[in-house]
Every structure is written in structure tokens, then in C-alpha cells.
Amino acid sequence: MPVMNPFQIAQRQLDQCAKILNLDTGVQGMLRVPLREVHVSLPVRMDDGSLSIYQGFRVQYNDAKGPTTGGIRFHPDLNIDTIRALAAWMTWKCALLDLPLGGSMGGVVCNPKEMSMGELERLSRTYIDEVAHIIGPEKDIPAPDVYTNPQIMAWMMDECSKLMRKPQFECIAGKPIALGGSAGRGDATARGGIYTVREAALESDIDLRVATVAVQGFGNAGYHAARLIHALFGSRIVAISDSRGGIHRREGLNPEEVGQFKARNGSVVGFPDTEPITNEALLELDVDILFPAALENVISERNAQSVRAKIVAELANGPTTPEADEVIYKNGIHLIPDFLCNAGSVTVSYFEIVQNFYMYYWEEEDVYDRLDKKMTTAYHSVLNTSRRYNINMRQAAYVLAVERVVDAMRLRGWI
Ligand code: NAD
């Protein structure tokens, strides 16, 4: 069977949840598709004087619970179905974390690694110009995702401000701290994920002080996850990978040193005193905790049976296919599903917008405490729901999130 695209997967996950909740088929049909999406062509003047046209998207999946929020991804392999899936997962994520927000997602088909800073800035500003009519703090708040960063968010916020003719800090999340970003936003995805891993380890009788860890993807999510679990608990990072390959050292790696090496050399590959390991083999290592922190569909029916980790903490969006989910569950592996595990970023994005509106900024420790409370509460709600219905953690997360969105739609009179 061909691997499904992420949106087909998101729809299939929703269908499973609809069955568990005995949802009305009309309501299910409404939740299977986005409320609205915008496709734009973005002309950008390149440094050599030529004009390139990039394809961009913004998908607003469901705003029953409030203005939508979601990332902007710059990636050469991006397509509309990936964006739709990410927008759907964002909807469930915000509902699961009990944030007063709906879900959206956007992106541009481009290869930022081949673009200059000037070209990236012009692309970022043009994207905002073309979607300005549907975004804003009361409508839809963009945030960073793969290959977008605080600098790109700063340009986007500046462009929104120019269009509105007033400072509009609250229209974009994930900004640099000097421009209204929140303390603790930089590593929020990983930190939130680590809080759920801490709870999962207690449930699974794993002592994090001696636990072994493998991390696939060494960007914002993967790097900080490795750094934090090592620094906070002393866990041993035995393997790390990125798009060029991986490294393995049984005795453990210092994530900060690997991070510095990657910053100098562009990849973790070649880090001294390590064995090379492929991305596929890393997923099959006998470790306590596996962090898929790169792209979608990396754990599928092809390799699910070979996954030996005790906890799979999905920092990436959509790393496990539905067929693989069943295998993982049957094999007794404790999987922390993506829209729970990586919800730290949207939670701190929400904190950021609240702080922007109030023009009053919290200390880092305040942000960590509030994030810990949100993540820990959500983790235990999902765990209790999975036990109550005898379903896996992903289905339980869906049940909770979909129930909340459906309640909001019903109260608004949509259904
Ligand atoms: P990033 O661009 O900072 O890093 C991505 C990393 O993955 C890089 O190290 C890259 O080399 C690696 N990679 C790319 N292709 C790969 C492949 N085929 N095999 C192995 N590694 C590969 O991105 P990020 O922000 O860390 O996002 C990673 C995942 O986490 C994505 O699924 C994203 O949607 C999800 N996520 C990120 C955030 C966030 O705040 N950054 C929030 C929620 C979810």
C-alpha cells in the first residue's frame, strides 16, 4: 500500500475518532476539511536581478474556539496537503491544550538554503502582503516552523505593522525577544515535550537519570530536546541525526558540543569518535526514549515492528503513520502523540500574544511554570482518556480535542 499523504492521515485519524465518539456524519464531514484556504503567487526580485515566482499557502482549518494560529514553513517539498494536515493538527493541538485559539498553517515552496538573506526578506514580506487580508491578532496569528526563524518572524511582523500603519507586535508569534517575543519561546517545543516525557517516564518506570535517548532531526526541536533532557535529567544521548545522516556513540554525546560542530560544519555527520548511523537505523535503536524531530511518515508499516524504544516522543508533526500506530500500541510502546508532545511552541506563542496585548512581559521562570502546568495537565488528561476508553494515546488526544471543538461549534450554532 502506498504511504498516505499527511492530510489523508489526518483525515483517517479524525475518522477513527468520529467512530469512537459516534459523531454525526455531517459534523465529521465539516471537521475533515479546512474552513478556508488561500493560494498565492509570490513574485520576488532575486539578487541577480531576475524575478522568481514562489507558490504560497495559508490554510485556516477551524476557528470555532478563537482566532487561528499556525506555523509558516519554507520547504522545497511543501504541498497543500501537508499544509492542510498541519493546520488540522494545530486545531486539535490548541483545543487539547485548552487555548482560546483555532488552528491554521501556511508556507512557501522554496529552498531557503539556496537563498540570500535579502531574497528571504523580500519573500517573507511579499508573503505577508499577499495574505494580509486574512491574518491579524483577531483572525490568524502566524508563527515559525521548519526553516523559518525569529528573524523571518521579525520581518513579517514589520510588514504587518507597515500595512496597518501601527506597531502590530501581536500579529506574529515567535518573534525575537527584542521585538516582543516571549522569554522561553526559543526552546518551548522541546521543553514542553520534555515535560510530557518526564510524566511518561514516571508512568513507564523509567529513570531518566540513566535513560538512553536517540534524536532524529537536530534543528530547533531536536537540538533543544537533546540538550534539555541531558541537562535537566542527565539522560544519555546515544544517537543524533540530521538530513545528511547520523552519528552514534553508546557512551553518550554532549548535545551542546554536537550543536557547535553542526553550526561549524553544517551537519552532525563527522562528529569525532562516533560511528555513522543512517536515519532509518537510528529509529530502530534499543533506547529508552526516541524523539522523531524531523519530518512526517518516518515510522510506517515498513519499520514499525523494528522500533524498540520504550517511549516515542513525537516532537515532529506526523512522524508515525496510522498502520504504524497500531503496531506501536500493540508492542506496548508508550507513544506521546505529536499534537500533545510538540504543543509547547503554540502554548508559548499564546503566552507571547497575551504579553504583547498587555505590554507586560513575564520572567523566564514564569513561562516555564505556566508551560509545565499546561503540558502536564494535557498529558494526564490524554492518559486518563486512553485508559477510560481503552484506546491509544493519539486516539485519546483526538477524543479530547475534537469534543472541545465540537462543543464550541454547537454552542455557536454552527451545527
Ligand atoms: P528545523 O528546520 O529547525 O530542523 C529540522 C531538522 O531536521 C534539521 O536538523 C534537518 O537537518 C533535519 N532533517 C530534515 N530532513 C531530514 C530527514 N529526511 N531525515 C532526518 N533529519 C532531517 O525544524 P524544527 O523547527 O526543529 O521542526 C522539526 C519538526 O518539529 C517538524 O515536524 C515541525 O513541524 C515540528 N515542530 C516544530 C516546532 C518549532 O517550534 N520549531 C513546533 C512544533 C512542531
Short mmCIF file of C-alpha atoms and ligand atoms in Angstrom, two decimals:
data_model
loop_
_atom_site.label_atom_id
_atom_site.label_comp_id
_atom_site.label_asym_id
_atom_site.label_seq_id
_atom_site.Cartn_x
_atom_site.Cartn_y
_atom_site.Cartn_z
CA MET A 1 0.00 0.00 0.00
CA PRO A 2 1.48 3.44 -0.90
CA VAL A 3 2.24 5.67 2.07
CA MET A 4 -0.67 8.10 2.58
CA ASN A 5 -0.02 11.82 2.37
CA PRO A 6 -0.20 13.70 5.69
CA PHE A 7 -3.67 15.08 5.02
CA GLN A 8 -5.08 11.64 4.25
CA ILE A 9 -3.51 10.52 7.53
CA ALA A 10 -5.03 13.45 9.44
CA GLN A 11 -8.45 12.64 7.95
CA ARG A 12 -8.12 8.97 8.77
CA GLN A 13 -7.18 9.81 12.37
CA LEU A 14 -10.24 12.04 12.60
CA ASP A 15 -12.47 9.29 11.14
CA GLN A 16 -11.25 6.88 13.84
CA CYS A 17 -12.06 9.47 16.48
CA ALA A 18 -15.52 10.14 14.95
CA LYS A 19 -16.26 6.42 15.32
CA ILE A 20 -15.21 6.39 18.97
CA LEU A 21 -17.32 9.50 19.70
CA ASN A 22 -20.19 8.36 17.47
CA LEU A 23 -20.08 11.76 15.75
CA ASP A 24 -22.83 12.87 13.41
CA THR A 25 -21.58 12.31 9.81
CA GLY A 26 -22.29 15.94 8.86
CA VAL A 27 -20.16 17.20 11.75
CA GLN A 28 -17.45 14.70 10.84
CA GLY A 29 -17.56 15.93 7.23
CA MET A 30 -17.13 19.51 8.42
CA LEU A 31 -14.11 18.59 10.55
CA ARG A 32 -12.45 16.64 7.70
CA VAL A 33 -11.73 19.76 5.63
CA PRO A 34 -10.41 23.29 6.28
CA LEU A 35 -12.85 26.19 6.64
CA ARG A 36 -10.82 28.26 4.18
CA GLU A 37 -7.55 28.31 2.29
CA VAL A 38 -5.70 30.89 0.23
CA HIS A 39 -3.20 30.11 -2.57
CA VAL A 40 -0.88 32.92 -3.61
CA SER A 41 1.86 33.51 -6.20
CA LEU A 42 4.75 35.48 -4.79
CA PRO A 43 7.00 37.42 -7.19
CA VAL A 44 10.42 38.02 -5.64
CA ARG A 45 13.30 40.02 -7.14
CA MET A 46 16.45 37.88 -6.80
CA ASP A 47 19.94 39.27 -6.13
CA ASP A 48 20.96 38.75 -9.78
CA GLY A 49 18.09 40.95 -10.95
CA SER A 50 15.86 38.09 -12.18
CA LEU A 51 12.28 37.58 -10.97
CA SER A 52 11.27 34.28 -9.31
CA ILE A 53 7.67 33.32 -8.63
CA TYR A 54 7.08 31.26 -5.49
CA GLN A 55 3.94 29.37 -4.54
CA GLY A 56 2.50 30.16 -1.09
CA PHE A 57 -0.43 28.96 1.01
CA ARG A 58 -2.39 29.82 4.13
CA VAL A 59 -4.95 27.33 5.45
CA GLN A 60 -7.33 28.20 8.29
CA TYR A 61 -8.71 24.90 9.44
CA ASN A 62 -11.19 25.71 12.18
CA ASP A 63 -11.75 28.89 14.22
CA ALA A 64 -14.69 27.80 16.39
CA LYS A 65 -12.64 28.26 19.58
CA GLY A 66 -10.99 31.57 18.61
CA PRO A 67 -8.60 33.21 16.13
CA THR A 68 -6.44 30.63 14.40
CA THR A 69 -2.70 30.25 14.83
CA GLY A 70 -0.15 28.13 12.99
CA GLY A 71 3.34 27.97 11.55
CA ILE A 72 4.82 29.13 8.29
CA ARG A 73 7.05 26.51 6.65
CA PHE A 74 9.61 27.29 3.94
CA HIS A 75 10.49 23.99 2.22
CA PRO A 76 11.13 22.80 -1.34
CA ASP A 77 8.91 19.69 -0.97
CA LEU A 78 5.94 21.52 0.53
CA ASN A 79 2.48 20.92 -0.90
CA ILE A 80 -1.04 21.93 0.03
CA ASP A 81 -1.92 18.59 1.62
CA THR A 82 0.97 18.87 4.08
CA ILE A 83 -0.25 22.35 4.99
CA ARG A 84 -3.84 21.12 5.41
CA ALA A 85 -2.68 18.32 7.69
CA LEU A 86 -0.56 20.65 9.80
CA ALA A 87 -3.49 23.09 10.07
CA ALA A 88 -5.77 20.27 11.23
CA TRP A 89 -3.24 19.09 13.82
CA MET A 90 -2.85 22.69 15.00
CA THR A 91 -6.62 22.86 15.59
CA TRP A 92 -6.54 19.73 17.72
CA LYS A 93 -3.37 20.89 19.49
CA CYS A 94 -4.86 24.23 20.58
CA ALA A 95 -8.04 22.50 21.75
CA LEU A 96 -6.10 19.83 23.65
CA LEU A 97 -4.03 22.46 25.46
CA ASP A 98 -7.24 24.37 26.19
CA LEU A 99 -6.04 27.53 24.43
CA PRO A 100 -8.67 30.02 23.18
CA LEU A 101 -7.43 29.52 19.61
CA GLY A 102 -8.19 27.61 16.43
CA GLY A 103 -5.68 26.05 14.03
CA SER A 104 -4.05 27.17 10.78
CA MET A 105 -0.85 26.67 8.82
CA GLY A 106 0.97 28.28 5.93
CA GLY A 107 4.08 28.02 3.88
CA VAL A 108 6.04 28.73 0.74
CA VAL A 109 7.56 26.24 -1.69
CA CYS A 110 11.19 27.38 -1.70
CA ASN A 111 14.66 26.28 -0.68
CA PRO A 112 15.87 28.79 1.93
CA LYS A 113 19.30 27.09 1.98
CA GLU A 114 19.86 28.44 -1.56
CA MET A 115 18.56 31.96 -0.88
CA SER A 116 20.41 35.03 0.38
CA MET A 117 19.18 36.99 3.43
CA GLY A 118 17.92 39.72 1.10
CA GLU A 119 15.95 37.25 -1.00
CA LEU A 120 14.48 35.63 2.12
CA GLU A 121 13.45 39.03 3.48
CA ARG A 122 11.72 40.01 0.22
CA LEU A 123 9.95 36.63 0.08
CA SER A 124 8.80 36.94 3.72
CA ARG A 125 7.43 40.46 3.19
CA THR A 126 5.70 39.52 -0.07
CA TYR A 127 4.07 36.53 1.63
CA ILE A 128 2.60 38.84 4.28
CA ASP A 129 1.45 41.36 1.65
CA GLU A 130 -0.49 38.61 -0.12
CA VAL A 131 -2.16 37.07 2.95
CA ALA A 132 -2.60 40.31 4.96
CA HIS A 133 -6.37 40.34 4.42
CA ILE A 134 -6.85 37.07 6.31
CA ILE A 135 -4.25 37.37 9.11
CA GLY A 136 -4.01 39.55 12.23
CA PRO A 137 -4.32 39.13 16.00
CA GLU A 138 -8.10 38.76 15.89
CA LYS A 139 -8.05 36.47 12.83
CA ASP A 140 -4.97 34.29 12.38
CA ILE A 141 -1.52 34.54 14.00
CA PRO A 142 1.42 33.03 12.03
CA ALA A 143 4.42 31.52 13.86
CA PRO A 144 7.70 29.79 12.86
CA ASP A 145 8.02 26.22 11.59
CA VAL A 146 10.60 24.28 9.54
CA TYR A 147 13.22 26.63 8.04
CA THR A 148 11.58 29.81 9.34
CA ASN A 149 13.02 31.57 12.40
CA PRO A 150 12.71 34.65 14.67
CA GLN A 151 14.41 36.90 12.07
CA ILE A 152 11.84 35.90 9.45
CA MET A 153 9.07 36.48 12.02
CA ALA A 154 10.53 39.96 12.72
CA TRP A 155 10.36 40.89 9.01
CA MET A 156 6.83 39.56 8.83
CA MET A 157 5.74 41.50 11.92
CA ASP A 158 7.34 44.65 10.49
CA GLU A 159 5.48 44.16 7.20
CA CYS A 160 2.16 43.72 9.07
CA SER A 161 2.93 46.91 11.04
CA LYS A 162 3.62 48.83 7.83
CA LEU A 163 0.37 47.66 6.27
CA MET A 164 -1.63 48.54 9.42
CA ARG A 165 0.32 51.79 9.91
CA LYS A 166 0.90 50.98 13.61
CA PRO A 167 3.14 48.61 15.60
CA GLN A 168 1.45 45.20 15.40
CA PHE A 169 3.61 43.03 17.63
CA GLU A 170 0.68 40.74 18.42
CA CYS A 171 0.07 39.76 14.78
CA ILE A 172 3.02 37.29 14.60
CA ALA A 173 4.37 34.85 17.23
CA GLY A 174 7.91 33.53 17.61
CA LYS A 175 9.47 36.99 17.33
CA PRO A 176 12.91 37.87 18.76
CA ILE A 177 12.74 38.94 22.42
CA ALA A 178 13.82 42.48 21.47
CA LEU A 179 10.65 42.77 19.36
CA GLY A 180 8.01 41.43 21.75
CA GLY A 181 8.99 37.76 21.73
CA SER A 182 8.39 35.77 24.90
CA ALA A 183 11.11 34.55 27.20
CA GLY A 184 11.30 30.78 26.83
CA ARG A 185 9.95 30.69 23.24
CA GLY A 186 13.25 29.54 21.69
CA ASP A 187 13.19 26.07 23.18
CA ALA A 188 9.47 25.86 24.03
CA THR A 189 8.68 22.94 21.69
CA ALA A 190 11.38 20.77 23.18
CA ARG A 191 10.80 21.91 26.78
CA GLY A 192 7.08 21.18 26.53
CA GLY A 193 7.90 17.76 25.07
CA ILE A 194 10.36 17.06 27.88
CA TYR A 195 7.67 17.79 30.49
CA THR A 196 5.46 15.13 28.87
CA VAL A 197 8.41 12.70 28.67
CA ARG A 198 9.06 13.27 32.40
CA GLU A 199 5.46 12.25 33.17
CA ALA A 200 5.58 9.32 30.71
CA ALA A 201 8.82 8.06 32.27
CA LEU A 202 7.15 8.03 35.70
CA GLU A 203 4.25 6.02 34.23
CA SER A 204 6.66 3.62 32.48
CA ASP A 205 9.06 3.20 35.43
CA ILE A 206 11.98 4.67 33.51
CA ASP A 207 14.64 6.52 35.47
CA LEU A 208 15.58 9.46 33.25
CA ARG A 209 18.92 9.84 35.04
CA VAL A 210 20.15 6.65 33.39
CA ALA A 211 17.88 6.57 30.34
CA THR A 212 19.23 6.34 26.78
CA VAL A 213 17.95 8.66 24.07
CA ALA A 214 18.02 8.83 20.25
CA VAL A 215 17.08 12.01 18.38
CA GLN A 216 16.16 12.17 14.70
CA GLY A 217 16.45 15.74 13.38
CA PHE A 218 18.79 18.23 15.04
CA GLY A 219 17.08 21.57 14.40
CA ASN A 220 15.08 23.68 16.82
CA ALA A 221 13.02 20.79 18.20
CA GLY A 222 15.65 18.02 18.19
CA TYR A 223 18.64 20.04 19.37
CA HIS A 224 16.86 21.54 22.36
CA ALA A 225 15.25 18.19 23.28
CA ALA A 226 18.68 16.55 23.39
CA ARG A 227 20.20 19.49 25.29
CA LEU A 228 17.38 19.75 27.85
CA ILE A 229 16.90 16.07 28.66
CA HIS A 230 20.67 15.82 29.10
CA ALA A 231 20.94 18.99 31.20
CA LEU A 232 17.79 18.59 33.33
CA PHE A 233 17.90 14.83 33.98
CA GLY A 234 21.34 13.60 32.90
CA SER A 235 19.91 11.20 30.28
CA ARG A 236 22.45 9.73 27.84
CA ILE A 237 22.11 10.81 24.20
CA VAL A 238 23.42 7.87 22.16
CA ALA A 239 22.43 8.91 18.62
CA ILE A 240 21.63 12.09 16.71
CA SER A 241 20.85 12.64 13.03
CA ASP A 242 20.01 15.35 10.52
CA SER A 243 19.16 15.42 6.82
CA ARG A 244 22.70 14.31 5.86
CA GLY A 245 22.92 11.29 8.18
CA GLY A 246 23.53 10.37 11.80
CA ILE A 247 26.10 9.69 14.50
CA HIS A 248 26.10 7.02 17.22
CA ARG A 249 28.09 6.71 20.43
CA ARG A 250 26.98 4.19 23.07
CA GLU A 251 28.82 6.05 25.88
CA GLY A 252 26.83 9.21 25.13
CA LEU A 253 27.19 12.51 23.30
CA ASN A 254 27.30 16.04 24.62
CA PRO A 255 24.45 17.72 22.67
CA GLU A 256 25.89 21.21 23.04
CA GLU A 257 29.23 20.09 21.54
CA VAL A 258 27.38 18.35 18.70
CA GLY A 259 25.35 21.55 18.19
CA GLN A 260 28.53 23.64 17.94
CA PHE A 261 30.00 21.11 15.48
CA LYS A 262 26.85 21.27 13.33
CA ALA A 263 26.94 25.08 13.40
CA ARG A 264 30.54 24.99 12.07
CA ASN A 265 30.16 22.13 9.58
CA GLY A 266 26.51 22.23 8.52
CA SER A 267 25.78 18.71 9.79
CA VAL A 268 26.30 16.38 12.75
CA VAL A 269 27.93 13.90 10.35
CA GLY A 270 31.65 13.51 11.01
CA PHE A 271 31.48 14.42 14.73
CA PRO A 272 34.69 12.93 16.23
CA ASP A 273 34.71 9.50 17.94
CA THR A 274 31.32 8.41 16.68
CA GLU A 275 30.05 5.64 14.40
CA PRO A 276 27.95 6.72 11.42
CA ILE A 277 24.31 5.62 11.56
CA THR A 278 21.56 6.05 8.99
CA ASN A 279 18.32 7.82 9.78
CA GLU A 280 16.48 4.51 9.35
CA ALA A 281 18.76 2.59 11.74
CA LEU A 282 18.52 5.33 14.36
CA LEU A 283 14.75 4.78 14.59
CA GLU A 284 15.34 1.09 15.38
CA LEU A 285 17.89 1.56 18.19
CA ASP A 286 17.24 -0.15 21.51
CA VAL A 287 16.85 3.03 23.58
CA ASP A 288 14.52 4.19 26.33
CA ILE A 289 13.38 7.32 24.52
CA LEU A 290 13.17 8.07 20.81
CA PHE A 291 12.50 11.61 19.60
CA PRO A 292 11.41 11.78 15.96
CA ALA A 293 12.09 15.50 15.45
CA ALA A 294 12.40 15.91 11.67
CA LEU A 295 9.70 15.18 9.10
CA GLU A 296 6.49 13.20 8.50
CA ASN A 297 5.92 9.46 7.91
CA VAL A 298 9.31 8.22 9.15
CA ILE A 299 7.70 5.42 11.22
CA SER A 300 5.46 3.44 8.88
CA GLU A 301 4.34 -0.17 8.46
CA ARG A 302 7.78 -0.80 6.89
CA ASN A 303 9.72 -0.26 10.09
CA ALA A 304 7.21 -0.01 12.99
CA GLN A 305 7.81 -3.61 14.04
CA SER A 306 11.52 -2.80 14.45
CA VAL A 307 11.06 0.21 16.74
CA ARG A 308 12.43 -0.82 20.13
CA ALA A 309 12.27 2.41 22.13
CA LYS A 310 10.12 2.31 25.30
CA ILE A 311 8.82 5.85 24.80
CA VAL A 312 8.36 7.51 21.40
CA ALA A 313 8.03 11.26 21.92
CA GLU A 314 6.80 12.82 18.69
CA LEU A 315 8.31 16.28 18.51
CA ALA A 316 7.85 16.28 14.72
CA ASN A 317 4.40 16.59 13.25
CA GLY A 318 3.06 13.38 11.75
CA PRO A 319 6.11 11.11 12.06
CA THR A 320 4.02 7.92 12.55
CA THR A 321 1.50 6.55 10.03
CA PRO A 322 -1.82 5.04 11.24
CA GLU A 323 -0.68 1.47 10.40
CA ALA A 324 2.48 2.04 12.40
CA ASP A 325 0.41 3.45 15.28
CA GLU A 326 -1.36 0.13 15.69
CA VAL A 327 1.90 -1.83 15.73
CA ILE A 328 3.48 0.57 18.22
CA TYR A 329 0.44 0.32 20.52
CA LYS A 330 0.31 -3.50 20.30
CA ASN A 331 4.01 -3.68 21.14
CA GLY A 332 3.37 -1.77 24.36
CA ILE A 333 5.44 1.27 23.37
CA HIS A 334 4.32 4.44 25.13
CA LEU A 335 3.80 6.96 22.32
CA ILE A 336 3.33 10.63 23.15
CA PRO A 337 1.44 11.89 20.09
CA ASP A 338 2.66 14.89 18.12
CA PHE A 339 -0.08 17.35 18.92
CA LEU A 340 0.46 16.74 22.62
CA CYS A 341 4.25 16.32 22.62
CA ASN A 342 5.12 19.36 20.49
CA ALA A 343 2.41 21.68 21.84
CA GLY A 344 4.96 23.70 23.86
CA SER A 345 5.59 26.08 20.98
CA VAL A 346 1.99 27.05 20.39
CA THR A 347 1.44 27.34 24.14
CA VAL A 348 4.29 29.83 24.46
CA SER A 349 3.15 31.55 21.24
CA TYR A 350 -0.16 32.06 23.01
CA PHE A 351 1.68 33.40 26.09
CA GLU A 352 3.61 35.73 23.74
CA ILE A 353 0.45 37.22 22.24
CA VAL A 354 -1.10 37.66 25.71
CA GLN A 355 2.07 39.52 26.81
CA ASN A 356 2.01 41.67 23.63
CA PHE A 357 -1.59 42.70 24.29
CA TYR A 358 -0.83 43.52 27.94
CA MET A 359 2.57 45.12 27.11
CA TYR A 360 3.83 43.37 30.23
CA TYR A 361 6.46 40.67 29.96
CA TRP A 362 6.97 37.62 32.20
CA GLU A 363 10.22 36.23 33.59
CA GLU A 364 11.57 33.03 32.03
CA GLU A 365 10.72 31.03 35.17
CA ASP A 366 7.09 32.22 34.96
CA VAL A 367 6.87 30.99 31.38
CA TYR A 368 8.39 27.60 32.31
CA ASP A 369 5.97 27.16 35.24
CA ARG A 370 2.91 28.02 33.18
CA LEU A 371 4.11 25.79 30.32
CA ASP A 372 4.76 22.90 32.72
CA LYS A 373 1.23 23.20 34.15
CA LYS A 374 -0.38 23.24 30.69
CA MET A 375 1.65 20.32 29.33
CA THR A 376 1.36 18.16 32.45
CA THR A 377 -2.40 18.71 32.67
CA ALA A 378 -2.84 17.86 28.98
CA TYR A 379 -0.63 14.73 29.27
CA HIS A 380 -2.64 13.34 32.19
CA SER A 381 -5.98 14.15 30.56
CA VAL A 382 -4.86 12.19 27.49
CA LEU A 383 -3.53 9.29 29.58
CA ASN A 384 -6.76 9.09 31.62
CA THR A 385 -8.89 9.23 28.46
CA SER A 386 -6.82 6.48 26.83
CA ARG A 387 -7.43 4.28 29.89
CA ARG A 388 -11.11 5.16 30.16
CA TYR A 389 -11.86 4.28 26.51
CA ASN A 390 -9.12 1.64 26.19
CA ILE A 391 -7.65 3.43 23.18
CA ASN A 392 -4.14 4.53 22.27
CA MET A 393 -2.71 7.92 23.29
CA ARG A 394 -3.23 9.50 19.86
CA GLN A 395 -6.88 8.45 19.74
CA ALA A 396 -7.32 9.74 23.29
CA ALA A 397 -5.80 13.10 22.37
CA TYR A 398 -8.17 13.28 19.40
CA VAL A 399 -11.20 12.41 21.54
CA LEU A 400 -10.48 15.25 23.97
CA ALA A 401 -9.61 17.82 21.30
CA VAL A 402 -12.45 17.01 18.92
CA GLU A 403 -15.01 17.01 21.75
CA ARG A 404 -13.90 20.54 22.69
CA VAL A 405 -14.06 21.86 19.10
CA VAL A 406 -17.44 20.21 18.52
CA ASP A 407 -18.76 21.75 21.77
CA ALA A 408 -17.64 25.20 20.60
CA MET A 409 -19.27 24.68 17.18
CA ARG A 410 -22.50 23.53 18.83
CA LEU A 411 -22.59 26.49 21.26
CA ARG A 412 -22.02 28.90 18.36
CA GLY A 413 -24.93 27.35 16.49
CA TRP A 414 -22.83 26.06 13.57
CA ILE A 415 -24.10 22.52 13.93
P1 NAD B 1 14.34 22.80 11.85
O1 NAD B 1 14.34 23.31 10.48
O2 NAD B 1 14.91 23.65 12.92
O3 NAD B 1 15.15 21.41 11.90
C1 NAD B 1 14.82 20.30 11.13
C2 NAD B 1 15.90 19.25 11.34
O4 NAD B 1 15.51 18.05 10.69
C3 NAD B 1 17.27 19.64 10.76
O5 NAD B 1 18.28 19.19 11.62
C4 NAD B 1 17.32 18.88 9.45
O6 NAD B 1 18.64 18.58 9.03
C5 NAD B 1 16.58 17.61 9.86
N1 NAD B 1 16.05 16.87 8.72
C6 NAD B 1 15.46 17.36 7.60
N2 NAD B 1 15.15 16.33 6.78
C7 NAD B 1 15.53 15.21 7.41
C8 NAD B 1 15.48 13.83 7.08
N3 NAD B 1 14.96 13.44 5.93
N4 NAD B 1 15.98 12.95 7.97
C9 NAD B 1 16.50 13.37 9.14
N5 NAD B 1 16.60 14.64 9.51
C10 NAD B 1 16.11 15.54 8.65
O7 NAD B 1 12.85 22.34 12.16
P2 NAD B 1 12.14 22.21 13.58
O8 NAD B 1 11.53 23.51 13.87
O9 NAD B 1 13.06 21.57 14.56
O10 NAD B 1 10.95 21.21 13.19
C11 NAD B 1 11.12 19.80 13.20
C12 NAD B 1 9.76 19.14 13.36
O11 NAD B 1 9.18 19.62 14.56
C13 NAD B 1 8.75 19.45 12.24
O12 NAD B 1 7.92 18.34 12.04
C14 NAD B 1 7.96 20.60 12.82
O13 NAD B 1 6.66 20.69 12.23
C15 NAD B 1 7.90 20.17 14.26
N6 NAD B 1 7.60 21.28 15.16
C16 NAD B 1 8.46 22.31 15.32
C17 NAD B 1 8.12 23.36 16.16
C18 NAD B 1 9.04 24.52 16.43
O14 NAD B 1 8.68 25.38 17.23
N7 NAD B 1 10.22 24.59 15.88
C19 NAD B 1 6.89 23.31 16.83
C20 NAD B 1 6.04 22.23 16.66
C21 NAD B 1 6.42 21.21 15.82
#
